[in-house]
Amino acid sequence: MKELLFSMTFLLVVTIDGAAAQQNYPSKPIRLIVPFAAGGGSDFVGRLIGQKLSETIGQTVVVDNRPGAASLLGTQLAARSAPDGYTLLLADSGFTINIAFFNDPKYDALKDFDPVSVVAQTPYILVVNPSLPFVTSLKDFIAAAKAQPGKLTIASAGSGSGTHMTGELFRLRAGINMIHVPYKSVGPAISDVVAGQINSTVASVPVTLPLVKAGRLKVLAVAAPARIGLIPEAPTFTEAGVNDVNVSNWYSVITVGGTPPAVIRFLNRAIVNAIAAPDMRNKLAASALEPAPPTPEQFGKMIADELQRWDRVIKDAGIRKE
């Protein structure tokens, strides 16, 4: 009963707040474009927040999977939609990386979209096969890479992916030369590290945690400001001696540029309330995802900062744009 009263009060407040821009918003189903295939992390978060958002605002949220071209196809589709709050995009960290990595992504992250809220995030981690003979710590790994420049391998989920860019950031900050081995997805990359065919890879916590707990992968460092509870024994990159390698894979909701501010406030508050629900937090935590709902203004600054960071990394690493 308390939850019902809370939801009714929330709906009343945000409806009044949004009246100046769109009196009856939302008056029809909302489309949430997920620019990835079903079954992945973005699809999981998209369906989770879509369902909870439907319950919170009393209107259907339809998840529309539009995979292809490293999320470009779905993102471009969203950018061409009407700025009325009825088309949303489930964006991850690739949303900003693509701007720096591709010559013509056909969307402007700052002009074509308005930030609503980050839903959840999880830090990237650097993992190796535990049987790697010369590695017991990140310091050992860096020493081995410096002793054998251009010999050690680091896999990624594909060129221009978050795992690739985090690996490049680590390489730049550590001052080492490694061979980047891109895969089509993170699964095969991790499998080859477990098999000992690749020395290392960067991946997010959810996809690696079972193998870490089983002793089949060793975490050398976590790309976060502080250690995380799921792997408390793993140091941060800073603790391990490499500064400025704090990178999370984040999942967010954004909308089309020019959407009325009152509608954006409505959606932000709805998402914040959806994330605050105990069942939502439990589902995110079970997948090693941390709720992270900033204000639209804070999220907008984060996007701008990431655009600058990845542009700089790509230039410093000498990566050729595609």
Short mmCIF file of N, CA, C and O in Angstrom, two decimals, residues 205-279:
data_model
loop_
_atom_site.label_atom_id
_atom_site.label_comp_id
_atom_site.label_asym_id
_atom_site.label_seq_id
_atom_site.Cartn_x
_atom_site.Cartn_y
_atom_site.Cartn_z
N VAL A 205 33.24 -6.43 -14.77
CA VAL A 205 33.13 -7.38 -13.66
C VAL A 205 32.08 -8.46 -13.90
O VAL A 205 32.35 -9.65 -13.65
N PRO A 206 30.86 -8.15 -14.38
CA PRO A 206 29.84 -9.20 -14.51
C PRO A 206 30.26 -10.40 -15.34
O PRO A 206 29.95 -11.53 -14.98
N VAL A 207 30.98 -10.18 -16.44
CA VAL A 207 31.31 -11.30 -17.33
C VAL A 207 32.52 -12.08 -16.85
O VAL A 207 32.76 -13.20 -17.30
N THR A 208 33.30 -11.52 -15.94
CA THR A 208 34.52 -12.20 -15.50
C THR A 208 34.42 -12.77 -14.09
O THR A 208 35.19 -13.67 -13.73
N LEU A 209 33.50 -12.26 -13.29
CA LEU A 209 33.44 -12.63 -11.88
C LEU A 209 33.37 -14.14 -11.63
O LEU A 209 34.10 -14.66 -10.77
N PRO A 210 32.51 -14.89 -12.35
CA PRO A 210 32.47 -16.34 -12.10
C PRO A 210 33.82 -17.02 -12.33
O PRO A 210 34.21 -17.93 -11.57
N LEU A 211 34.55 -16.60 -13.36
CA LEU A 211 35.85 -17.21 -13.66
C LEU A 211 36.90 -16.78 -12.64
O LEU A 211 37.80 -17.55 -12.30
N VAL A 212 36.77 -15.55 -12.14
CA VAL A 212 37.69 -15.09 -11.10
C VAL A 212 37.47 -15.88 -9.82
O VAL A 212 38.42 -16.36 -9.18
N LYS A 213 36.21 -16.06 -9.44
CA LYS A 213 35.88 -16.80 -8.23
C LYS A 213 36.28 -18.27 -8.34
O LYS A 213 36.61 -18.91 -7.33
N ALA A 214 36.26 -18.79 -9.56
CA ALA A 214 36.64 -20.19 -9.79
C ALA A 214 38.15 -20.38 -9.90
O ALA A 214 38.64 -21.50 -10.04
N GLY A 215 38.90 -19.27 -9.86
CA GLY A 215 40.35 -19.36 -9.95
C GLY A 215 40.89 -19.53 -11.35
O GLY A 215 42.07 -19.84 -11.53
N ARG A 216 40.07 -19.29 -12.36
CA ARG A 216 40.50 -19.47 -13.75
C ARG A 216 41.01 -18.17 -14.37
O ARG A 216 41.60 -18.18 -15.44
N LEU A 217 40.75 -17.05 -13.70
CA LEU A 217 41.30 -15.76 -14.09
C LEU A 217 41.82 -15.05 -12.84
O LEU A 217 41.26 -15.22 -11.75
N LYS A 218 42.87 -14.26 -13.02
CA LYS A 218 43.42 -13.48 -11.92
C LYS A 218 43.25 -12.00 -12.24
O LYS A 218 43.62 -11.56 -13.33
N VAL A 219 42.71 -11.24 -11.30
CA VAL A 219 42.54 -9.81 -11.48
C VAL A 219 43.82 -9.09 -11.04
O VAL A 219 44.25 -9.23 -9.90
N LEU A 220 44.41 -8.33 -11.97
CA LEU A 220 45.61 -7.56 -11.62
C LEU A 220 45.25 -6.17 -11.10
O LEU A 220 45.96 -5.63 -10.25
N ALA A 221 44.17 -5.59 -11.61
CA ALA A 221 43.78 -4.25 -11.15
C ALA A 221 42.35 -3.94 -11.56
O ALA A 221 41.83 -4.46 -12.56
N VAL A 222 41.74 -3.07 -10.76
CA VAL A 222 40.38 -2.61 -11.01
C VAL A 222 40.43 -1.14 -11.43
O VAL A 222 41.08 -0.33 -10.76
N ALA A 223 39.76 -0.80 -12.52
CA ALA A 223 39.77 0.58 -13.03
C ALA A 223 38.72 1.42 -12.33
O ALA A 223 37.77 1.92 -12.93
N ALA A 224 38.89 1.58 -11.02
CA ALA A 224 37.94 2.33 -10.21
C ALA A 224 38.70 3.13 -9.15
O ALA A 224 39.84 2.79 -8.83
N PRO A 225 38.08 4.18 -8.61
CA PRO A 225 38.76 4.99 -7.59
C PRO A 225 39.02 4.23 -6.30
O PRO A 225 39.93 4.56 -5.55
N ALA A 226 38.19 3.19 -6.02
CA ALA A 226 38.35 2.42 -4.79
C ALA A 226 38.10 0.95 -5.10
O ALA A 226 37.50 0.59 -6.12
N ARG A 227 38.58 0.09 -4.23
CA ARG A 227 38.33 -1.34 -4.39
C ARG A 227 36.83 -1.63 -4.35
O ARG A 227 36.06 -0.87 -3.76
N ILE A 228 36.45 -2.73 -4.98
CA ILE A 228 35.03 -3.07 -5.02
C ILE A 228 34.76 -4.28 -4.14
O ILE A 228 35.62 -5.16 -3.98
N GLY A 229 33.57 -4.32 -3.57
CA GLY A 229 33.23 -5.35 -2.61
C GLY A 229 33.24 -6.77 -3.16
O GLY A 229 33.52 -7.72 -2.43
N LEU A 230 32.92 -6.93 -4.44
CA LEU A 230 32.86 -8.26 -5.02
C LEU A 230 34.23 -8.90 -5.18
O LEU A 230 34.36 -10.12 -5.20
N ILE A 231 35.27 -8.06 -5.33
CA ILE A 231 36.64 -8.57 -5.45
C ILE A 231 37.53 -7.72 -4.53
O ILE A 231 38.39 -6.97 -4.99
N PRO A 232 37.36 -7.81 -3.23
CA PRO A 232 38.07 -6.91 -2.31
C PRO A 232 39.58 -7.08 -2.31
O PRO A 232 40.30 -6.16 -1.94
N GLU A 233 40.04 -8.24 -2.76
CA GLU A 233 41.49 -8.48 -2.77
C GLU A 233 42.19 -7.82 -3.95
O GLU A 233 43.42 -7.68 -3.97
N ALA A 234 41.43 -7.39 -4.95
CA ALA A 234 42.02 -6.80 -6.16
C ALA A 234 42.28 -5.32 -5.97
O ALA A 234 41.38 -4.56 -5.63
N PRO A 235 43.53 -4.86 -6.18
CA PRO A 235 43.85 -3.43 -6.00
C PRO A 235 43.32 -2.59 -7.16
O PRO A 235 43.04 -3.11 -8.25
N THR A 236 43.19 -1.31 -6.92
CA THR A 236 42.89 -0.39 -8.02
C THR A 236 44.18 -0.17 -8.81
O THR A 236 45.27 -0.50 -8.34
N PHE A 237 44.04 0.39 -10.01
CA PHE A 237 45.24 0.69 -10.79
C PHE A 237 46.13 1.67 -10.04
O PHE A 237 47.36 1.55 -10.05
N THR A 238 45.51 2.64 -9.37
CA THR A 238 46.30 3.62 -8.62
C THR A 238 47.08 2.94 -7.51
O THR A 238 48.28 3.22 -7.31
N GLU A 239 46.44 2.06 -6.77
CA GLU A 239 47.13 1.33 -5.70
C GLU A 239 48.28 0.50 -6.25
O GLU A 239 49.31 0.31 -5.59
N ALA A 240 48.08 -0.01 -7.47
CA ALA A 240 49.09 -0.87 -8.08
C ALA A 240 50.18 -0.07 -8.79
O ALA A 240 51.09 -0.65 -9.38
N GLY A 241 50.09 1.27 -8.75
CA GLY A 241 51.16 2.10 -9.28
C GLY A 241 50.91 2.76 -10.61
O GLY A 241 51.81 3.38 -11.18
N VAL A 242 49.69 2.66 -11.15
CA VAL A 242 49.37 3.28 -12.44
C VAL A 242 48.21 4.25 -12.24
O VAL A 242 47.08 3.84 -11.94
N ASN A 243 48.46 5.53 -12.40
CA ASN A 243 47.44 6.54 -12.13
C ASN A 243 46.53 6.80 -13.33
O ASN A 243 46.89 6.50 -14.48
N ASP A 244 45.36 7.37 -13.06
CA ASP A 244 44.44 7.86 -14.08
C ASP A 244 43.90 6.76 -14.99
O ASP A 244 43.75 6.95 -16.19
N VAL A 245 43.62 5.59 -14.42
CA VAL A 245 42.95 4.54 -15.18
C VAL A 245 41.67 4.18 -14.41
O VAL A 245 41.57 3.14 -13.78
N ASN A 246 40.71 5.10 -14.45
CA ASN A 246 39.41 4.88 -13.84
C ASN A 246 38.36 4.88 -14.93
O ASN A 246 37.98 5.93 -15.45
N VAL A 247 37.90 3.69 -15.31
CA VAL A 247 36.96 3.56 -16.43
C VAL A 247 35.86 2.57 -16.06
O VAL A 247 36.15 1.44 -15.69
N SER A 248 34.64 3.00 -16.19
CA SER A 248 33.49 2.12 -15.97
C SER A 248 32.72 1.95 -17.27
O SER A 248 32.68 2.85 -18.10
N ASN A 249 32.13 0.78 -17.41
CA ASN A 249 31.14 0.62 -18.47
C ASN A 249 29.81 1.04 -17.87
O ASN A 249 29.33 0.43 -16.92
N TRP A 250 29.25 2.12 -18.39
CA TRP A 250 28.01 2.64 -17.83
C TRP A 250 26.85 2.45 -18.80
O TRP A 250 27.01 2.43 -20.01
N TYR A 251 25.68 2.28 -18.22
CA TYR A 251 24.45 2.12 -18.99
C TYR A 251 23.53 3.28 -18.62
O TYR A 251 23.29 3.54 -17.44
N SER A 252 23.01 3.95 -19.63
CA SER A 252 22.25 5.16 -19.37
C SER A 252 21.03 5.28 -20.27
O SER A 252 20.90 4.56 -21.27
N VAL A 253 20.16 6.19 -19.91
CA VAL A 253 19.02 6.55 -20.75
C VAL A 253 19.24 7.98 -21.23
O VAL A 253 19.47 8.88 -20.42
N ILE A 254 19.20 8.18 -22.54
CA ILE A 254 19.28 9.52 -23.12
C ILE A 254 18.11 9.69 -24.08
O ILE A 254 17.48 8.70 -24.49
N THR A 255 17.82 10.92 -24.43
CA THR A 255 16.71 11.18 -25.33
C THR A 255 17.16 12.12 -26.45
O THR A 255 18.29 12.59 -26.47
N VAL A 256 16.26 12.37 -27.37
CA VAL A 256 16.59 13.14 -28.56
C VAL A 256 16.82 14.61 -28.20
O VAL A 256 16.11 15.18 -27.36
N GLY A 257 17.83 15.22 -28.81
CA GLY A 257 18.14 16.62 -28.56
C GLY A 257 16.96 17.52 -28.84
O GLY A 257 16.27 17.35 -29.85
N GLY A 258 16.72 18.46 -27.95
CA GLY A 258 15.59 19.37 -28.12
C GLY A 258 14.33 18.93 -27.40
O GLY A 258 13.30 19.61 -27.48
N THR A 259 14.40 17.82 -26.67
CA THR A 259 13.25 17.38 -25.89
C THR A 259 12.95 18.42 -24.80
O THR A 259 13.87 18.95 -24.18
N PRO A 260 11.69 18.74 -24.56
CA PRO A 260 11.36 19.75 -23.55
C PRO A 260 12.00 19.43 -22.19
O PRO A 260 11.95 18.29 -21.73
N PRO A 261 12.59 20.43 -21.54
CA PRO A 261 13.25 20.21 -20.25
C PRO A 261 12.35 19.57 -19.20
O PRO A 261 12.81 18.75 -18.39
N ALA A 262 11.06 19.93 -19.19
CA ALA A 262 10.15 19.35 -18.21
C ALA A 262 9.98 17.85 -18.42
O ALA A 262 9.82 17.09 -17.47
N VAL A 263 10.00 17.42 -19.68
CA VAL A 263 9.90 15.99 -19.97
C VAL A 263 11.17 15.28 -19.50
O VAL A 263 11.11 14.18 -18.94
N ILE A 264 12.32 15.90 -19.71
CA ILE A 264 13.58 15.31 -19.25
C ILE A 264 13.59 15.19 -17.73
O ILE A 264 14.01 14.16 -17.17
N ARG A 265 13.09 16.22 -17.03
CA ARG A 265 13.01 16.15 -15.57
C ARG A 265 12.07 15.04 -15.13
O ARG A 265 12.35 14.32 -14.17
N PHE A 266 10.96 14.92 -15.83
CA PHE A 266 10.02 13.83 -15.54
C PHE A 266 10.70 12.48 -15.65
O PHE A 266 10.61 11.64 -14.75
N LEU A 267 11.39 12.27 -16.76
CA LEU A 267 12.04 10.99 -17.00
C LEU A 267 13.16 10.72 -16.00
O LEU A 267 13.33 9.62 -15.50
N ASN A 268 13.93 11.78 -15.68
CA ASN A 268 15.01 11.62 -14.71
C ASN A 268 14.47 11.18 -13.36
O ASN A 268 14.99 10.26 -12.73
N ARG A 269 13.42 11.85 -12.91
CA ARG A 269 12.84 11.50 -11.61
C ARG A 269 12.25 10.09 -11.63
O ARG A 269 12.32 9.35 -10.64
N ALA A 270 11.63 9.74 -12.75
CA ALA A 270 11.06 8.40 -12.86
C ALA A 270 12.15 7.34 -12.79
O ALA A 270 11.99 6.30 -12.13
N ILE A 271 13.28 7.57 -13.46
CA ILE A 271 14.38 6.60 -13.45
C ILE A 271 15.00 6.53 -12.07
O ILE A 271 15.30 5.43 -11.56
N VAL A 272 15.21 7.67 -11.43
CA VAL A 272 15.78 7.68 -10.08
C VAL A 272 14.90 6.90 -9.13
O VAL A 272 15.39 6.09 -8.32
N ASN A 273 13.59 7.07 -9.23
CA ASN A 273 12.67 6.33 -8.37
C ASN A 273 12.63 4.85 -8.72
O ASN A 273 12.52 4.00 -7.83
N ALA A 274 12.74 4.53 -10.00
CA ALA A 274 12.77 3.13 -10.41
C ALA A 274 14.00 2.43 -9.87
O ALA A 274 13.94 1.30 -9.36
N ILE A 275 15.15 3.11 -9.94
CA ILE A 275 16.41 2.52 -9.47
C ILE A 275 16.39 2.36 -7.95
O ILE A 275 17.01 1.43 -7.41
N ALA A 276 15.69 3.23 -7.27
CA ALA A 276 15.65 3.18 -5.80
C ALA A 276 14.84 2.01 -5.27
O ALA A 276 14.97 1.66 -4.09
N ALA A 277 14.01 1.41 -6.11
CA ALA A 277 13.18 0.29 -5.66
C ALA A 277 14.08 -0.88 -5.24
O ALA A 277 15.03 -1.23 -5.95
N PRO A 278 13.80 -1.52 -4.10
CA PRO A 278 14.65 -2.61 -3.61
C PRO A 278 14.83 -3.75 -4.60
O PRO A 278 15.93 -4.29 -4.74
N ASP A 279 13.75 -4.13 -5.30
CA ASP A 279 13.89 -5.24 -6.24
C ASP A 279 14.81 -4.89 -7.40
O ASP A 279 15.58 -5.73 -7.88
#
